[in-house]
Short mmCIF file of C-alpha atoms in Angstrom, two decimals:
data_model
loop_
_atom_site.label_atom_id
_atom_site.label_comp_id
_atom_site.label_asym_id
_atom_site.label_seq_id
_atom_site.Cartn_x
_atom_site.Cartn_y
_atom_site.Cartn_z
CA UNK A 1 -7.80 -173.41 -47.46
CA UNK A 2 -9.86 -173.45 -50.02
CA UNK A 3 -11.30 -170.09 -50.83
CA UNK A 4 -11.34 -166.82 -48.13
CA UNK A 5 -11.30 -167.25 -44.59
CA UNK A 6 -11.62 -165.03 -41.67
CA UNK A 7 -11.38 -164.90 -38.27
CA UNK A 8 -12.19 -164.47 -35.66
CA UNK A 9 -15.72 -165.98 -35.98
CA UNK A 10 -16.93 -163.48 -33.23
CA UNK A 11 -15.36 -161.15 -30.96
CA UNK A 12 -16.58 -159.12 -27.76
CA UNK A 13 -14.14 -156.17 -27.17
CA UNK A 14 -13.59 -154.27 -25.01
CA UNK A 15 -13.90 -150.91 -25.48
CA UNK A 16 -10.28 -149.00 -26.73
CA UNK A 17 -8.38 -152.48 -26.84
CA UNK A 18 -7.22 -153.09 -30.00
CA UNK A 19 -7.71 -155.96 -32.53
CA UNK A 20 -6.99 -157.36 -36.12
CA UNK A 21 -9.52 -158.89 -38.01
CA UNK A 22 -7.58 -161.71 -40.16
CA UNK A 23 -8.42 -162.55 -44.23
CA UNK A 24 -6.79 -164.99 -46.54
CA UNK A 25 -7.60 -166.29 -48.87
CA UNK A 26 -5.11 -169.06 -51.76
CA UNK A 27 -6.73 -168.02 -55.11
CA UNK A 28 -4.21 -165.91 -55.81
CA UNK A 29 -6.22 -163.08 -56.14
CA UNK A 30 -5.18 -159.46 -56.78
CA UNK A 31 -7.65 -157.17 -55.06
CA UNK A 32 -9.27 -157.86 -50.99
CA UNK A 33 -11.25 -156.41 -50.07
CA UNK A 34 -13.48 -155.35 -46.22
CA UNK A 35 -16.91 -154.34 -45.87
CA UNK A 36 -19.11 -153.81 -42.88
CA UNK A 37 -22.61 -154.35 -42.40
CA UNK A 38 -24.96 -152.57 -39.95
CA UNK A 39 -28.45 -152.55 -40.00
CA UNK A 40 -29.90 -151.17 -42.66
CA UNK A 41 -27.00 -149.79 -44.36
CA UNK A 42 -26.16 -152.84 -46.84
CA UNK A 43 -21.78 -153.13 -46.94
CA UNK A 44 -19.82 -150.29 -46.69
CA UNK A 45 -16.21 -150.18 -47.82
CA UNK A 46 -13.64 -149.38 -45.03
CA UNK A 47 -9.97 -150.29 -46.95
CA UNK A 48 -8.99 -151.92 -50.31
CA UNK A 49 -6.07 -153.30 -52.41
CA UNK A 50 -5.15 -153.57 -55.83
CA UNK A 51 -3.08 -155.73 -55.18
CA UNK A 52 0.07 -156.68 -52.95
CA UNK A 53 2.08 -153.82 -51.41
CA UNK A 54 -1.63 -151.57 -52.65
CA UNK A 55 -4.47 -150.82 -50.27
CA UNK A 56 -6.89 -147.57 -50.29
CA UNK A 57 -8.85 -145.85 -48.36
CA UNK A 58 -12.39 -147.58 -49.53
CA UNK A 59 -16.06 -145.26 -47.49
CA UNK A 60 -15.97 -145.68 -44.21
CA UNK A 61 -12.13 -145.85 -43.35
CA UNK A 62 -11.91 -144.17 -40.45
CA UNK A 63 -10.15 -146.12 -36.85
CA UNK A 64 -9.57 -149.36 -39.09
CA UNK A 65 -6.39 -149.80 -40.88
CA UNK A 66 -4.58 -152.92 -43.86
CA UNK A 67 -2.02 -153.99 -44.54
CA UNK A 68 -1.26 -156.39 -47.75
CA UNK A 69 2.86 -157.54 -47.41
CA UNK A 70 1.49 -160.72 -49.90
CA UNK A 71 -1.24 -161.49 -52.06
CA UNK A 72 -2.82 -164.49 -49.10
CA UNK A 73 -3.77 -161.68 -46.63
CA UNK A 74 -5.09 -159.12 -45.93
CA UNK A 75 -5.40 -158.14 -42.36
CA UNK A 76 -7.53 -155.34 -40.76
CA UNK A 77 -6.28 -153.06 -37.78
CA UNK A 78 -8.65 -151.23 -34.50
CA UNK A 79 -6.41 -149.68 -33.21
CA UNK A 80 -8.47 -147.95 -30.14
CA UNK A 81 -11.88 -150.64 -30.32
CA UNK A 82 -14.89 -148.07 -30.14
CA UNK A 83 -18.25 -149.43 -29.59
CA UNK A 84 -19.73 -147.67 -33.16
CA UNK A 85 -17.05 -150.60 -34.68
CA UNK A 86 -19.89 -152.74 -33.46
CA UNK A 87 -21.01 -153.99 -36.82
CA UNK A 88 -20.16 -157.79 -38.67
CA UNK A 89 -16.59 -157.57 -41.11
CA UNK A 90 -16.13 -159.37 -44.01
CA UNK A 91 -13.14 -159.78 -46.28
CA UNK A 92 -13.56 -160.31 -50.10
CA UNK A 93 -11.43 -160.51 -52.55
CA UNK A 94 -11.77 -160.53 -56.87
CA UNK A 95 -9.17 -161.55 -59.66
CA UNK A 96 -9.37 -157.66 -60.45
CA UNK A 97 -9.80 -155.36 -63.34
CA UNK A 98 -12.52 -157.23 -65.80
CA UNK A 99 -12.81 -159.58 -63.48
CA UNK A 100 -16.07 -158.20 -61.33
CA UNK A 101 -16.52 -161.79 -59.74
CA UNK A 102 -15.87 -160.87 -55.07
CA UNK A 103 -15.47 -164.52 -52.88
CA UNK A 104 -16.44 -164.06 -49.65
CA UNK A 105 -15.65 -164.73 -46.39
CA UNK A 106 -18.39 -165.54 -43.45
CA UNK A 107 -18.32 -163.46 -42.13
CA UNK A 108 -16.60 -161.23 -37.57
CA UNK A 109 -19.61 -160.77 -36.28
CA UNK A 110 -17.38 -157.63 -33.58
CA UNK A 111 -19.02 -156.46 -30.29
CA UNK A 112 -16.94 -153.59 -28.97
CA UNK A 113 -18.73 -152.91 -25.40
CA UNK B 1 -21.48 -137.33 -54.73
CA UNK B 2 -20.34 -141.11 -55.56
CA UNK B 3 -23.17 -143.84 -54.45
CA UNK B 4 -25.39 -146.86 -55.40
CA UNK B 5 -28.64 -146.32 -53.60
CA UNK B 6 -31.56 -149.18 -54.61
CA UNK B 7 -35.44 -148.07 -54.17
CA UNK B 8 -36.82 -150.06 -52.17
CA UNK B 9 -35.70 -151.80 -48.44
CA UNK B 10 -38.75 -154.86 -48.74
CA UNK B 11 -40.28 -156.93 -51.67
CA UNK B 12 -42.29 -159.68 -51.42
CA UNK B 13 -43.22 -161.95 -54.24
CA UNK B 14 -45.66 -164.62 -54.08
CA UNK B 15 -43.38 -168.37 -54.94
CA UNK B 16 -43.51 -169.18 -59.39
CA UNK B 17 -43.16 -165.67 -60.03
CA UNK B 18 -41.35 -163.51 -61.38
CA UNK B 19 -39.41 -160.45 -59.78
CA UNK B 20 -37.84 -157.23 -60.44
CA UNK B 21 -35.58 -155.83 -57.75
CA UNK B 22 -34.74 -151.98 -58.60
CA UNK B 23 -31.36 -150.01 -58.49
CA UNK B 24 -30.49 -146.04 -58.96
CA UNK B 25 -26.89 -145.00 -59.10
CA UNK B 26 -25.15 -142.12 -59.65
CA UNK B 27 -22.10 -143.28 -60.60
CA UNK B 28 -21.73 -142.98 -64.48
CA UNK B 29 -18.11 -143.79 -64.60
CA UNK B 30 -18.27 -146.79 -63.47
CA UNK B 31 -17.39 -149.75 -66.54
CA UNK B 32 -20.07 -152.99 -64.21
CA UNK B 33 -22.66 -152.90 -62.30
CA UNK B 34 -23.00 -156.89 -59.70
CA UNK B 35 -26.23 -157.90 -58.27
CA UNK B 36 -25.40 -160.05 -55.40
CA UNK B 37 -27.37 -162.04 -53.34
CA UNK B 38 -26.86 -162.89 -49.40
CA UNK B 39 -28.13 -165.53 -47.61
CA UNK B 40 -29.05 -164.87 -43.96
CA UNK B 41 -26.18 -166.00 -41.56
CA UNK B 42 -23.68 -166.19 -45.19
CA UNK B 43 -21.34 -163.61 -46.79
CA UNK B 44 -22.22 -161.95 -50.33
CA UNK B 45 -22.25 -164.24 -53.62
CA UNK B 46 -22.26 -162.69 -57.12
CA UNK B 47 -24.90 -163.38 -58.91
CA UNK B 48 -24.42 -161.70 -62.79
CA UNK B 49 -22.11 -158.38 -64.23
CA UNK B 50 -23.68 -156.06 -67.21
CA UNK B 51 -21.07 -153.96 -68.69
CA UNK B 52 -21.69 -149.85 -68.74
CA UNK B 53 -21.87 -150.08 -72.64
CA UNK B 54 -24.84 -152.59 -72.49
CA UNK B 55 -28.27 -153.01 -71.87
CA UNK B 56 -29.97 -156.30 -71.30
CA UNK B 57 -27.98 -159.55 -69.68
CA UNK B 58 -29.16 -163.32 -69.35
CA UNK B 59 -28.34 -165.68 -66.81
CA UNK B 60 -29.82 -168.63 -65.57
CA UNK B 61 -33.37 -167.73 -64.46
CA UNK B 62 -31.84 -164.01 -64.07
CA UNK B 63 -32.36 -161.42 -66.17
CA UNK B 64 -30.17 -157.68 -65.76
CA UNK B 65 -31.34 -154.12 -67.57
CA UNK B 66 -29.64 -150.72 -67.76
CA UNK B 67 -30.93 -147.77 -68.84
CA UNK B 68 -28.22 -145.61 -68.09
CA UNK B 69 -30.37 -142.76 -69.44
CA UNK B 70 -31.72 -142.34 -65.68
CA UNK B 71 -28.91 -144.21 -63.96
CA UNK B 72 -31.15 -147.97 -63.02
CA UNK B 73 -31.42 -151.61 -62.65
CA UNK B 74 -33.13 -153.89 -62.46
CA UNK B 75 -32.51 -158.01 -61.91
CA UNK B 76 -35.19 -159.82 -63.06
CA UNK B 77 -35.95 -163.16 -61.39
CA UNK B 78 -37.99 -165.66 -62.91
CA UNK B 79 -40.64 -168.16 -61.49
CA UNK B 80 -39.09 -167.85 -58.06
CA UNK B 81 -38.17 -170.12 -55.92
CA UNK B 82 -38.26 -170.39 -52.28
CA UNK B 83 -34.64 -170.14 -52.75
CA UNK B 84 -34.56 -166.62 -54.10
CA UNK B 85 -35.84 -165.48 -51.04
CA UNK B 86 -32.21 -163.97 -49.06
CA UNK B 87 -31.41 -159.49 -49.74
CA UNK B 88 -29.71 -158.53 -52.35
CA UNK B 89 -26.87 -156.16 -53.05
CA UNK B 90 -25.69 -153.68 -56.30
CA UNK B 91 -22.86 -153.03 -57.02
CA UNK B 92 -20.13 -150.99 -59.43
CA UNK B 93 -16.85 -151.10 -60.52
CA UNK B 94 -14.06 -149.43 -62.28
CA UNK B 95 -12.57 -152.34 -64.81
CA UNK B 96 -8.79 -151.12 -65.32
CA UNK B 97 -6.53 -152.57 -63.44
CA UNK B 98 -5.25 -150.42 -60.53
CA UNK B 99 -8.91 -149.29 -59.91
CA UNK B 100 -10.04 -152.06 -57.76
CA UNK B 101 -13.02 -150.71 -55.64
CA UNK B 102 -16.66 -152.03 -55.99
CA UNK B 103 -19.09 -150.64 -54.09
CA UNK B 104 -22.41 -152.01 -52.53
CA UNK B 105 -25.92 -149.86 -52.53
CA UNK B 106 -28.59 -150.56 -49.11
CA UNK B 107 -30.06 -154.48 -49.98
CA UNK B 108 -33.89 -155.27 -50.73
CA UNK B 109 -34.92 -158.76 -49.01
CA UNK B 110 -37.07 -160.13 -51.46
CA UNK B 111 -39.78 -163.01 -49.26
CA UNK B 112 -40.38 -165.94 -51.60
CA UNK B 113 -43.97 -165.90 -50.41
CA UNK B 114 -45.69 -170.17 -50.76
#
């Protein structure tokens, strides 16, 4: 693995089902992020993590949960998916503090039907 | 409230001309303002950043200007090329450890006309 990896690439999910989007980075970055991208609304921050063991809420956290058990992994869980959660989800990581460069995964296209 | 937004959703520029993409922000407490480029089907890529105590920073073919008086940020791309066609986002963050929140604006789609 080189960089940041998301899985799955795409998924069609029945409403009400639980789903976990996976994100793994091998750069030993402190900060990690989950964004959703909808047409016309840009990138909206769902949750973020300053460092392993800590998480914080972003702009649109409702319906999502995250955990940061270690430095490399930052999974995003939809406990009970709803159609409004249909979106493209991007995970990102950054060294943190004064280093502003975030590295993004290729995205997960999620469709909730 | 805290927000980062853009004036225009689309911009078309003739190849070889210079382009200017604008962004307005409202959070004066941000330490850094950053520009990202997103090509179709890919995640955003870092272009350039500027610290809040600066008013100008130059990179390769790109210049970012920060006007704190009117809370305005711009990205200038010189001698545009077809590969510059993409969506451009401005973003902001604090720099202190323990506050890594990175928020993005809506984005501007730049189209380079051959």
